[in-house]
Amino acid sequence: MVNLVKRTCICLVWQSDEFPCSHAVAAIWKRKLEPADFASVYFRKSVYGETYNGVVYPLGDKLNWNVFEDLMNTDVPAPNNRSSAGRPRMERIPFVRKVRTQLRCSKCNNFGHNKRICKNRVPMLWVHHSLRR
């Protein structure tokens, strides 16, 4: 549900971003209006330019800073460093050389190929009884 007068939407994106969400844009276009008119004034080019209009002066030497006395004696705690997810590794993983297994044919029992590409003739003793006619 979109309310164009209150500039709200049920997805709450319009309220948090102050910029029309996709639902609001669809409702605005349905009324043949311009979505830019429903965005916050902070998104306008003129207001954005005013942000950088003033001059920012450097602070200078740390000894000349005006700091409140109660802030001078306040200890700032270290940031809370979160550990990475998963179980921590205890030692380096050693290099393991992979040994490539050789193919073995199930028809002739030789190495180097499988039964699909076997060119060896198989004696009738090895043929399954259901294949005999």
mmCIF file with all atom_site columns, C-alpha atoms in Angstrom, residues 17-121:
data_model
loop_
_atom_site.group_PDB
_atom_site.id
_atom_site.type_symbol
_atom_site.label_atom_id
_atom_site.label_alt_id
_atom_site.label_comp_id
_atom_site.label_asym_id
_atom_site.label_entity_id
_atom_site.label_seq_id
_atom_site.pdbx_PDB_ins_code
_atom_site.Cartn_x
_atom_site.Cartn_y
_atom_site.Cartn_z
_atom_site.occupancy
_atom_site.B_iso_or_equiv
_atom_site.pdbx_formal_charge
_atom_site.auth_seq_id
_atom_site.auth_comp_id
_atom_site.auth_asym_id
_atom_site.auth_atom_id
_atom_site.pdbx_PDB_model_num
ATOM 1   C CA . ASP A 1 17  ? 15.556 6.365   2.372   1.00 0.00 ? 17  ASP A CA 1
ATOM 2   C CA . GLU A 1 18  ? 13.272 9.362   1.769   1.00 0.00 ? 18  GLU A CA 1
ATOM 3   C CA . PHE A 1 19  ? 13.388 8.297   -1.873  1.00 0.00 ? 19  PHE A CA 1
ATOM 4   C CA . PRO A 1 20  ? 10.415 6.604   -3.603  1.00 0.00 ? 20  PRO A CA 1
ATOM 5   C CA . CYS A 1 21  ? 10.628 2.814   -3.706  1.00 0.00 ? 21  CYS A CA 1
ATOM 6   C CA . SER A 1 22  ? 9.626  0.795   -6.774  1.00 0.00 ? 22  SER A CA 1
ATOM 7   C CA . HIS A 1 23  ? 6.031  0.490   -5.506  1.00 0.00 ? 23  HIS A CA 1
ATOM 8   C CA . ALA A 1 24  ? 5.778  4.254   -5.028  1.00 0.00 ? 24  ALA A CA 1
ATOM 9   C CA . VAL A 1 25  ? 7.269  4.961   -8.467  1.00 0.00 ? 25  VAL A CA 1
ATOM 10  C CA . ALA A 1 26  ? 4.641  2.706   -10.061 1.00 0.00 ? 26  ALA A CA 1
ATOM 11  C CA . ALA A 1 27  ? 1.870  4.577   -8.207  1.00 0.00 ? 27  ALA A CA 1
ATOM 12  C CA . ILE A 1 28  ? 3.391  7.953   -9.153  1.00 0.00 ? 28  ILE A CA 1
ATOM 13  C CA . TRP A 1 29  ? 3.627  7.000   -12.833 1.00 0.00 ? 29  TRP A CA 1
ATOM 14  C CA . LYS A 1 30  ? 0.040  5.738   -12.768 1.00 0.00 ? 30  LYS A CA 1
ATOM 15  C CA . ARG A 1 31  ? -1.040 9.275   -11.810 1.00 0.00 ? 31  ARG A CA 1
ATOM 16  C CA . LYS A 1 32  ? 1.266  10.656  -14.579 1.00 0.00 ? 32  LYS A CA 1
ATOM 17  C CA . LEU A 1 33  ? 3.460  12.517  -12.072 1.00 0.00 ? 33  LEU A CA 1
ATOM 18  C CA . GLU A 1 34  ? 7.248  12.789  -11.772 1.00 0.00 ? 34  GLU A CA 1
ATOM 19  C CA . PRO A 1 35  ? 8.971  10.553  -9.145  1.00 0.00 ? 35  PRO A CA 1
ATOM 20  C CA . ALA A 1 36  ? 11.738 13.146  -8.567  1.00 0.00 ? 36  ALA A CA 1
ATOM 21  C CA . ASP A 1 37  ? 9.119  15.501  -7.074  1.00 0.00 ? 37  ASP A CA 1
ATOM 22  C CA . PHE A 1 38  ? 8.431  12.943  -4.325  1.00 0.00 ? 38  PHE A CA 1
ATOM 23  C CA . ALA A 1 39  ? 12.062 12.528  -3.240  1.00 0.00 ? 39  ALA A CA 1
ATOM 24  C CA . SER A 1 40  ? 13.513 14.368  -0.252  1.00 0.00 ? 40  SER A CA 1
ATOM 25  C CA . VAL A 1 41  ? 14.918 17.860  -0.842  1.00 0.00 ? 41  VAL A CA 1
ATOM 26  C CA . TYR A 1 42  ? 18.353 16.492  0.112   1.00 0.00 ? 42  TYR A CA 1
ATOM 27  C CA . PHE A 1 43  ? 18.466 14.619  -3.208  1.00 0.00 ? 43  PHE A CA 1
ATOM 28  C CA . ARG A 1 44  ? 18.045 17.810  -5.254  1.00 0.00 ? 44  ARG A CA 1
ATOM 29  C CA . LYS A 1 45  ? 21.061 19.100  -7.151  1.00 0.00 ? 45  LYS A CA 1
ATOM 30  C CA . SER A 1 46  ? 20.879 22.586  -5.635  1.00 0.00 ? 46  SER A CA 1
ATOM 31  C CA . VAL A 1 47  ? 20.857 21.295  -2.037  1.00 0.00 ? 47  VAL A CA 1
ATOM 32  C CA . TYR A 1 48  ? 23.619 18.783  -2.808  1.00 0.00 ? 48  TYR A CA 1
ATOM 33  C CA . GLY A 1 49  ? 25.775 21.615  -4.159  1.00 0.00 ? 49  GLY A CA 1
ATOM 34  C CA . GLU A 1 50  ? 25.175 23.676  -1.013  1.00 0.00 ? 50  GLU A CA 1
ATOM 35  C CA . THR A 1 51  ? 26.712 20.869  1.037   1.00 0.00 ? 51  THR A CA 1
ATOM 36  C CA . TYR A 1 52  ? 30.158 21.558  -0.414  1.00 0.00 ? 52  TYR A CA 1
ATOM 37  C CA . ASN A 1 53  ? 29.776 25.354  -0.681  1.00 0.00 ? 53  ASN A CA 1
ATOM 38  C CA . GLY A 1 54  ? 31.355 26.188  2.665   1.00 0.00 ? 54  GLY A CA 1
ATOM 39  C CA . VAL A 1 55  ? 35.041 26.138  3.519   1.00 0.00 ? 55  VAL A CA 1
ATOM 40  C CA . VAL A 1 56  ? 36.474 23.478  5.809   1.00 0.00 ? 56  VAL A CA 1
ATOM 41  C CA . TYR A 1 57  ? 39.477 24.747  7.716   1.00 0.00 ? 57  TYR A CA 1
ATOM 42  C CA . PRO A 1 58  ? 42.228 22.383  8.914   1.00 0.00 ? 58  PRO A CA 1
ATOM 43  C CA . LEU A 1 59  ? 42.490 21.728  12.655  1.00 0.00 ? 59  LEU A CA 1
ATOM 44  C CA . GLY A 1 60  ? 46.144 22.593  13.011  1.00 0.00 ? 60  GLY A CA 1
ATOM 45  C CA . ASP A 1 61  ? 48.414 21.327  15.766  1.00 0.00 ? 61  ASP A CA 1
ATOM 46  C CA . LYS A 1 62  ? 46.978 18.943  18.362  1.00 0.00 ? 62  LYS A CA 1
ATOM 47  C CA . LEU A 1 63  ? 48.163 21.230  21.187  1.00 0.00 ? 63  LEU A CA 1
ATOM 48  C CA . ASN A 1 64  ? 45.871 24.037  19.952  1.00 0.00 ? 64  ASN A CA 1
ATOM 49  C CA . TRP A 1 65  ? 42.676 21.956  19.950  1.00 0.00 ? 65  TRP A CA 1
ATOM 50  C CA . ASN A 1 66  ? 39.840 23.086  22.226  1.00 0.00 ? 66  ASN A CA 1
ATOM 51  C CA . VAL A 1 67  ? 38.800 19.890  24.009  1.00 0.00 ? 67  VAL A CA 1
ATOM 52  C CA . PHE A 1 68  ? 36.479 19.701  27.028  1.00 0.00 ? 68  PHE A CA 1
ATOM 53  C CA . GLU A 1 69  ? 38.197 18.720  30.259  1.00 0.00 ? 69  GLU A CA 1
ATOM 54  C CA . ASP A 1 70  ? 35.901 15.744  30.931  1.00 0.00 ? 70  ASP A CA 1
ATOM 55  C CA . LEU A 1 71  ? 36.719 14.335  27.485  1.00 0.00 ? 71  LEU A CA 1
ATOM 56  C CA . MET A 1 72  ? 40.464 14.632  28.065  1.00 0.00 ? 72  MET A CA 1
ATOM 57  C CA . ASN A 1 73  ? 40.327 12.098  30.911  1.00 0.00 ? 73  ASN A CA 1
ATOM 58  C CA . THR A 1 74  ? 37.998 9.634   29.165  1.00 0.00 ? 74  THR A CA 1
ATOM 59  C CA . ASP A 1 75  ? 39.489 6.360   27.996  1.00 0.00 ? 75  ASP A CA 1
ATOM 60  C CA . VAL A 1 76  ? 38.183 5.129   24.660  1.00 0.00 ? 76  VAL A CA 1
ATOM 61  C CA . PRO A 1 77  ? 37.849 1.330   24.646  1.00 0.00 ? 77  PRO A CA 1
ATOM 62  C CA . ALA A 1 78  ? 39.462 -0.692  21.905  1.00 0.00 ? 78  ALA A CA 1
ATOM 63  C CA . PRO A 1 79  ? 37.184 -1.806  19.079  1.00 0.00 ? 79  PRO A CA 1
ATOM 64  C CA . ASN A 1 80  ? 35.466 -5.145  19.487  1.00 0.00 ? 80  ASN A CA 1
ATOM 65  C CA . ASN A 1 81  ? 37.367 -7.358  17.042  1.00 0.00 ? 81  ASN A CA 1
ATOM 66  C CA . ARG A 1 82  ? 35.150 -10.209 16.000  1.00 0.00 ? 82  ARG A CA 1
ATOM 67  C CA . SER A 1 83  ? 36.740 -13.540 15.207  1.00 0.00 ? 83  SER A CA 1
ATOM 68  C CA . SER A 1 84  ? 36.119 -15.037 11.798  1.00 0.00 ? 84  SER A CA 1
ATOM 69  C CA . ALA A 1 85  ? 33.442 -17.669 11.344  1.00 0.00 ? 85  ALA A CA 1
ATOM 70  C CA . GLY A 1 86  ? 34.239 -21.348 11.618  1.00 0.00 ? 86  GLY A CA 1
ATOM 71  C CA . ARG A 1 87  ? 36.649 -23.391 13.642  1.00 0.00 ? 87  ARG A CA 1
ATOM 72  C CA . PRO A 1 88  ? 40.133 -21.840 13.849  1.00 0.00 ? 88  PRO A CA 1
ATOM 73  C CA . ARG A 1 89  ? 42.903 -23.731 12.078  1.00 0.00 ? 89  ARG A CA 1
ATOM 74  C CA . MET A 1 90  ? 45.474 -25.082 14.513  1.00 0.00 ? 90  MET A CA 1
ATOM 75  C CA . GLU A 1 91  ? 48.319 -25.767 12.086  1.00 0.00 ? 91  GLU A CA 1
ATOM 76  C CA . ARG A 1 92  ? 49.191 -25.344 8.450   1.00 0.00 ? 92  ARG A CA 1
ATOM 77  C CA . ILE A 1 93  ? 47.650 -27.861 6.084   1.00 0.00 ? 93  ILE A CA 1
ATOM 78  C CA . PRO A 1 94  ? 50.493 -29.990 4.683   1.00 0.00 ? 94  PRO A CA 1
ATOM 79  C CA . PHE A 1 95  ? 50.817 -30.452 0.935   1.00 0.00 ? 95  PHE A CA 1
ATOM 80  C CA . VAL A 1 96  ? 49.283 -33.762 -0.047  1.00 0.00 ? 96  VAL A CA 1
ATOM 81  C CA . ARG A 1 97  ? 50.307 -35.228 -3.377  1.00 0.00 ? 97  ARG A CA 1
ATOM 82  C CA . LYS A 1 98  ? 47.320 -36.674 -5.150  1.00 0.00 ? 98  LYS A CA 1
ATOM 83  C CA . VAL A 1 99  ? 47.799 -40.168 -6.470  1.00 0.00 ? 99  VAL A CA 1
ATOM 84  C CA . ARG A 1 100 ? 45.823 -40.729 -9.639  1.00 0.00 ? 100 ARG A CA 1
ATOM 85  C CA . THR A 1 101 ? 44.013 -44.040 -9.652  1.00 0.00 ? 101 THR A CA 1
ATOM 86  C CA . GLN A 1 102 ? 44.277 -46.109 -12.795 1.00 0.00 ? 102 GLN A CA 1
ATOM 87  C CA . LEU A 1 103 ? 41.176 -47.322 -14.588 1.00 0.00 ? 103 LEU A CA 1
ATOM 88  C CA . ARG A 1 104 ? 40.436 -51.047 -14.477 1.00 0.00 ? 104 ARG A CA 1
ATOM 89  C CA . CYS A 1 105 ? 38.203 -52.757 -16.991 1.00 0.00 ? 105 CYS A CA 1
ATOM 90  C CA . SER A 1 106 ? 35.425 -54.860 -15.517 1.00 0.00 ? 106 SER A CA 1
ATOM 91  C CA . LYS A 1 107 ? 35.252 -57.049 -18.666 1.00 0.00 ? 107 LYS A CA 1
ATOM 92  C CA . CYS A 1 108 ? 38.862 -58.140 -19.117 1.00 0.00 ? 108 CYS A CA 1
ATOM 93  C CA . ASN A 1 109 ? 40.281 -57.045 -15.733 1.00 0.00 ? 109 ASN A CA 1
ATOM 94  C CA . ASN A 1 110 ? 43.168 -55.119 -17.361 1.00 0.00 ? 110 ASN A CA 1
ATOM 95  C CA . PHE A 1 111 ? 44.312 -51.648 -16.338 1.00 0.00 ? 111 PHE A CA 1
ATOM 96  C CA . GLY A 1 112 ? 44.263 -48.502 -18.472 1.00 0.00 ? 112 GLY A CA 1
ATOM 97  C CA . HIS A 1 113 ? 40.688 -48.529 -19.808 1.00 0.00 ? 113 HIS A CA 1
ATOM 98  C CA . ASN A 1 114 ? 37.103 -49.231 -18.765 1.00 0.00 ? 114 ASN A CA 1
ATOM 99  C CA . LYS A 1 115 ? 34.551 -51.721 -20.085 1.00 0.00 ? 115 LYS A CA 1
ATOM 100 C CA . ARG A 1 116 ? 32.956 -49.191 -22.418 1.00 0.00 ? 116 ARG A CA 1
ATOM 101 C CA . ILE A 1 117 ? 36.087 -48.837 -24.551 1.00 0.00 ? 117 ILE A CA 1
ATOM 102 C CA . CYS A 1 118 ? 37.416 -52.360 -24.062 1.00 0.00 ? 118 CYS A CA 1
ATOM 103 C CA . LYS A 1 119 ? 38.793 -53.844 -27.306 1.00 0.00 ? 119 LYS A CA 1
ATOM 104 C CA . ASN A 1 120 ? 39.796 -57.207 -25.846 1.00 0.00 ? 120 ASN A CA 1
ATOM 105 C CA . ARG A 1 121 ? 37.638 -60.154 -26.748 1.00 0.00 ? 121 ARG A CA 1
#
